[in-house]
Tab-separated table of C-alpha atoms in Angstrom:
chain	number	residue	atom	x	y	z
A	4	MET	CA	-39.760	12.943	24.558
A	5	THR	CA	-37.074	15.435	23.490
A	6	LEU	CA	-34.805	14.161	20.758
A	7	ASP	CA	-31.186	15.285	20.575
A	8	VAL	CA	-30.447	17.451	17.566
A	9	SER	CA	-26.995	17.607	16.004
A	10	LEU	CA	-25.689	19.985	13.364
A	11	GLU	CA	-24.801	17.025	11.163
A	12	SER	CA	-28.319	15.587	11.234
A	13	ALA	CA	-29.936	19.023	10.825
A	14	MET	CA	-27.793	19.891	7.796
A	15	ARG	CA	-28.353	16.479	6.292
A	16	ARG	CA	-32.112	16.861	6.580
A	17	LEU	CA	-31.933	20.377	5.158
A	18	LYS	CA	-29.866	19.172	2.188
A	19	GLN	CA	-32.291	16.315	1.572
A	20	HIS	CA	-35.205	18.724	1.467
A	21	VAL	CA	-33.363	21.252	-0.710
A	22	TYR	CA	-32.216	18.589	-3.160
A	23	LYS	CA	-35.521	16.729	-3.452
A	24	ASN	CA	-37.501	19.934	-4.000
A	25	ARG	CA	-34.843	21.798	-6.018
A	26	ILE	CA	-34.981	24.797	-3.688
A	27	ARG	CA	-32.503	27.601	-4.395
A	28	VAL	CA	-32.064	28.952	-0.892
A	29	LYS	CA	-29.821	31.754	-2.181
A	30	GLU	CA	-32.760	33.433	-3.892
A	31	PHE	CA	-34.616	33.751	-0.598
A	32	LEU	CA	-31.561	35.012	1.283
A	33	MET	CA	-30.897	37.650	-1.378
A	34	ASP	CA	-34.155	39.356	-0.427
A	35	PHE	CA	-32.451	40.311	2.848
A	36	ASP	CA	-29.015	41.025	1.377
A	37	LYS	CA	-29.588	43.629	-1.318
A	38	LEU	CA	-25.916	44.669	-1.313
A	39	ASN	CA	-24.718	41.071	-1.721
A	40	SER	CA	-22.506	41.372	1.345
A	41	GLY	CA	-22.796	37.712	2.230
A	42	TYR	CA	-24.268	38.476	5.641
A	43	VAL	CA	-27.800	38.810	6.997
A	44	PHE	CA	-29.269	39.323	10.431
A	45	PRO	CA	-30.152	36.098	12.280
A	46	ASN	CA	-33.885	36.845	12.240
A	47	HIS	CA	-33.696	37.513	8.486
A	48	PHE	CA	-31.832	34.231	7.993
A	49	LEU	CA	-34.618	32.314	9.730
A	50	SER	CA	-37.240	34.268	7.801
A	51	ALA	CA	-35.577	33.336	4.504
A	52	LEU	CA	-35.611	29.638	5.408
A	53	SER	CA	-39.251	29.958	6.378
A	54	MET	CA	-40.060	31.644	3.059
A	55	ALA	CA	-38.354	28.717	1.329
A	56	GLY	CA	-40.671	26.331	3.190
A	57	ILE	CA	-37.839	24.680	5.091
A	58	ASP	CA	-39.499	25.318	8.464
A	59	ARG	CA	-42.177	22.802	7.455
A	60	TYR	CA	-39.536	20.094	7.284
A	61	LEU	CA	-36.987	21.001	9.949
A	62	SER	CA	-37.850	21.717	13.554
A	63	ALA	CA	-37.360	25.120	15.147
A	64	LYS	CA	-34.538	23.633	17.204
A	65	GLU	CA	-32.749	22.409	14.086
A	66	LEU	CA	-33.107	25.778	12.368
A	67	GLU	CA	-31.813	27.635	15.435
A	68	LEU	CA	-28.807	25.299	15.602
A	69	ILE	CA	-27.957	25.965	11.960
A	70	CYS	CA	-28.379	29.698	12.484
A	71	GLU	CA	-26.116	29.666	15.553
A	72	THR	CA	-23.452	27.693	13.674
A	73	TYR	CA	-23.103	30.280	10.925
A	74	LYS	CA	-23.246	33.362	13.143
A	75	VAL	CA	-20.172	35.607	13.073
A	76	GLN	CA	-19.194	38.648	15.102
A	77	ARG	CA	-18.968	41.467	12.549
A	78	ASP	CA	-17.916	44.006	15.152
A	79	ALA	CA	-18.170	44.542	18.896
A	80	THR	CA	-21.961	44.753	18.858
A	81	LEU	CA	-23.026	43.276	15.524
A	82	VAL	CA	-23.715	39.560	15.088
A	83	MET	CA	-24.788	38.340	11.649
A	84	VAL	CA	-25.108	35.075	9.740
A	85	ASP	CA	-22.425	34.207	7.201
A	86	THR	CA	-24.654	33.206	4.290
A	87	ARG	CA	-21.780	32.586	1.881
A	88	SER	CA	-20.392	29.788	4.050
A	89	PHE	CA	-23.871	28.419	4.608
A	90	LEU	CA	-24.756	28.414	0.890
A	91	HIS	CA	-21.387	26.911	-0.038
A	92	GLU	CA	-22.238	23.910	2.142
A	93	VAL	CA	-25.885	23.602	1.108
A	94	GLU	CA	-25.443	24.004	-2.629
A	95	LEU	CA	-22.864	21.236	-2.848
A	96	VAL	CA	-25.904	19.000	-3.358
A	97	PHE	CA	-26.416	20.605	-6.781
A	98	THR	CA	-22.906	21.111	-8.133
A	99	ILE	CA	-19.231	21.347	-7.363
A	100	PRO	CA	-17.972	24.905	-6.760
A	101	HIS	CA	-15.429	26.325	-9.224
A	102	LEU	CA	-15.920	23.418	-11.597
A	103	GLU	CA	-14.782	25.649	-14.453
A	104	LYS	CA	-11.266	25.635	-12.978
A	105	ASP	CA	-11.065	21.847	-13.132
A	106	PRO	CA	-13.390	20.632	-15.894
A	107	LEU	CA	-12.048	17.057	-15.742
A	108	VAL	CA	-13.059	16.494	-12.131
A	109	ASP	CA	-15.319	13.498	-11.562
A	110	VAL	CA	-18.822	14.825	-10.837
A	111	PRO	CA	-21.284	12.420	-9.179
A	112	SER	CA	-24.617	12.165	-10.984
A	113	GLU	CA	-26.475	12.690	-7.742
A	114	PRO	CA	-25.631	13.122	-4.053
A	115	SER	CA	-26.118	9.455	-3.267
A	116	GLU	CA	-25.516	10.000	0.430
A	117	LEU	CA	-28.755	11.993	0.536
A	118	LEU	CA	-30.893	9.399	-1.207
A	119	ASP	CA	-31.710	6.178	0.577
A	120	LYS	CA	-31.773	3.568	-2.174
A	121	THR	CA	-33.809	1.216	0.020
A	122	ARG	CA	-36.367	3.856	1.024
A	123	TYR	CA	-39.175	1.945	-0.712
A	124	PHE	CA	-38.430	-1.266	1.159
A	125	LYS	CA	-38.478	-0.175	4.776
A	126	SER	CA	-39.547	2.478	7.214
A	127	SER	CA	-36.804	3.929	9.390
A	128	ARG	CA	-39.270	6.339	11.005
A	129	ILE	CA	-39.512	6.117	14.786
A	130	LEU	CA	-42.796	7.422	16.129
A	131	PRO	CA	-42.394	10.382	18.524
A	132	ASP	CA	-44.305	8.666	21.340
A	133	PRO	CA	-42.242	5.701	22.642
A	134	GLN	CA	-45.435	3.871	23.611
A	135	ASP	CA	-46.790	4.234	20.063
A	136	GLU	CA	-43.523	2.894	18.668
A	137	THR	CA	-43.634	-0.116	20.991
A	138	THR	CA	-47.273	-0.749	20.069
A	139	VAL	CA	-46.719	-0.527	16.319
A	140	ILE	CA	-43.709	-2.871	16.448
A	141	ALA	CA	-45.809	-5.455	18.310
A	142	LEU	CA	-48.615	-4.933	15.794
A	143	LEU	CA	-46.267	-5.507	12.859
A	144	GLU	CA	-45.019	-8.721	14.464
A	145	ARG	CA	-48.618	-9.876	14.863
A	146	LEU	CA	-49.479	-9.088	11.245
A	147	SER	CA	-46.293	-10.746	10.028
A	148	GLU	CA	-47.273	-13.942	11.873
A	149	THR	CA	-50.716	-13.743	10.264
A	150	THR	CA	-49.326	-13.513	6.746
A	151	LEU	CA	-46.954	-16.382	7.446
A	152	LYS	CA	-49.729	-18.631	8.774
A	153	ARG	CA	-52.029	-17.786	5.892
A	154	GLY	CA	-49.274	-18.053	3.308
A	155	GLN	CA	-50.811	-14.968	1.769
A	156	PRO	CA	-48.376	-12.135	0.923
A	157	VAL	CA	-50.123	-8.780	1.102
A	158	LYS	CA	-48.308	-6.812	-1.586
A	159	ALA	CA	-50.441	-8.091	-4.463
A	160	PHE	CA	-53.564	-6.666	-2.825
A	161	PHE	CA	-51.955	-3.237	-2.580
A	162	ASP	CA	-50.694	-3.489	-6.164
A	163	ASP	CA	-54.291	-3.932	-7.300
A	164	ALA	CA	-55.373	-0.878	-5.324
A	165	ALA	CA	-52.502	1.206	-6.701
A	166	GLN	CA	-53.497	0.324	-10.277
A	167	ASP	CA	-57.064	1.459	-9.810
A	168	ASP	CA	-58.132	4.085	-12.338
A	169	HIS	CA	-58.811	6.551	-9.522
A	170	SER	CA	-55.462	5.995	-7.822
A	171	ALA	CA	-52.977	8.877	-7.672
A	172	LYS	CA	-50.307	6.644	-9.288
A	173	LEU	CA	-47.518	7.480	-6.852
A	174	PHE	CA	-45.039	4.627	-7.166
A	175	GLY	CA	-45.167	2.221	-4.236
A	176	HIS	CA	-47.880	4.183	-2.476
A	177	VAL	CA	-51.633	4.133	-1.939
A	178	THR	CA	-53.866	6.682	-0.281
A	179	VAL	CA	-54.741	6.323	3.386
A	180	PRO	CA	-58.345	5.226	2.584
A	181	GLN	CA	-57.010	2.659	0.097
A	182	PHE	CA	-54.547	1.377	2.685
A	183	ARG	CA	-57.321	0.987	5.267
A	184	GLN	CA	-59.624	-0.713	2.761
A	185	VAL	CA	-57.022	-3.309	1.788
A	186	LEU	CA	-56.317	-4.150	5.421
A	187	THR	CA	-59.899	-4.418	6.587
A	188	THR	CA	-61.752	-5.535	3.450
A	189	LYS	CA	-59.394	-7.210	0.984
A	190	LEU	CA	-57.266	-8.939	3.607
A	191	ASP	CA	-60.089	-9.184	6.136
A	192	TRP	CA	-57.748	-8.574	9.035
A	193	VAL	CA	-59.070	-7.868	12.503
A	194	ILE	CA	-57.478	-4.493	13.050
A	195	SER	CA	-58.788	-1.434	14.869
A	196	ASP	CA	-58.884	2.141	13.605
A	197	PRO	CA	-56.212	3.231	16.128
A	198	GLU	CA	-53.977	0.400	14.900
A	199	VAL	CA	-54.481	1.470	11.291
A	200	ALA	CA	-53.600	5.037	12.304
A	201	LEU	CA	-50.343	3.818	13.852
A	202	LEU	CA	-49.427	1.927	10.676
A	203	VAL	CA	-50.191	5.011	8.592
A	204	ALA	CA	-47.973	7.113	10.864
A	205	LYS	CA	-45.177	4.548	10.563
A	206	PHE	CA	-45.299	4.143	6.782
A	207	ARG	CA	-46.623	7.476	5.497
A	208	HIS	CA	-44.833	9.300	2.699
A	209	GLU	CA	-42.236	11.742	4.027
A	210	ASP	CA	-43.542	14.776	2.148
A	211	LYS	CA	-47.080	13.636	1.270
A	212	PRO	CA	-48.667	12.263	4.452
A	213	GLU	CA	-51.880	11.441	2.592
A	214	PHE	CA	-50.003	8.509	0.992
A	215	VAL	CA	-48.751	5.275	2.567
A	216	ASN	CA	-45.651	3.379	1.430
A	217	TYR	CA	-47.205	-0.033	0.903
A	218	ILE	CA	-44.010	-1.604	-0.446
A	219	ALA	CA	-42.208	-0.869	2.819
A	220	PHE	CA	-45.200	-2.170	4.758
A	221	SER	CA	-45.389	-5.322	2.631
A	222	CYS	CA	-41.666	-5.993	2.973
A	223	THR	CA	-42.105	-5.777	6.743
A	224	VAL	CA	-45.057	-8.151	7.142
A	225	ASP	CA	-44.766	-10.527	4.189
A	226	PRO	CA	-43.044	-13.909	4.691
A	227	PRO	CA	-39.246	-13.515	4.854
A	228	GLU	CA	-38.554	-16.017	2.092
A	229	ARG	CA	-40.349	-13.782	-0.384
A	230	GLU	CA	-37.610	-11.869	-2.186
A	231	GLU	CA	-39.290	-10.349	-5.222
A	232	TRP	CA	-41.134	-7.074	-4.686
A	233	TRP	CA	-41.981	-5.924	-8.209
């Protein structure tokens, strides 16, 4: 299935990645702009983003769209990427340009539009294969019914696993083996390996796929009247 890609979504995802990992894209672009002209060739622009590790987060289609957006015709035969305009947009996630000219301006403590405050409580990820997405939704409904019938919220079991001395101590997350062990051993659910794999794909950490967001999973399958998560 081919997903539509928009400039808005591509830039948003790029800004999220840059902000979360404190990547200074300018430093990578400067390697291809020794004269500080503010322009680089399109292939150098894409190379700089790759060197910054952004190609591991954004798709090739998203990167090409961003590149095309900032291309300018320098003369009749020369097309280059306007890196100054690009960096102006990207680096707004770190600061406000020309702040020294207006020191009393209200500066937000963080780009809140880039940080989902409820990211620990849900999974907004849609699996690439529509059939997998349909299957995992049905699976979650089944598991939710099980927890309701048993009157046995699952989060406490994951909390115990997360506090284990050998746990990686990533807030709200357990490793994939820990996640599988809680489901099959601690909770004693009848669940197949392919079903576990689908749940892992649905609730895995965005940047660390070896971890599973068990708070989001618990909030999905635990009884709805249960409000406290900590």
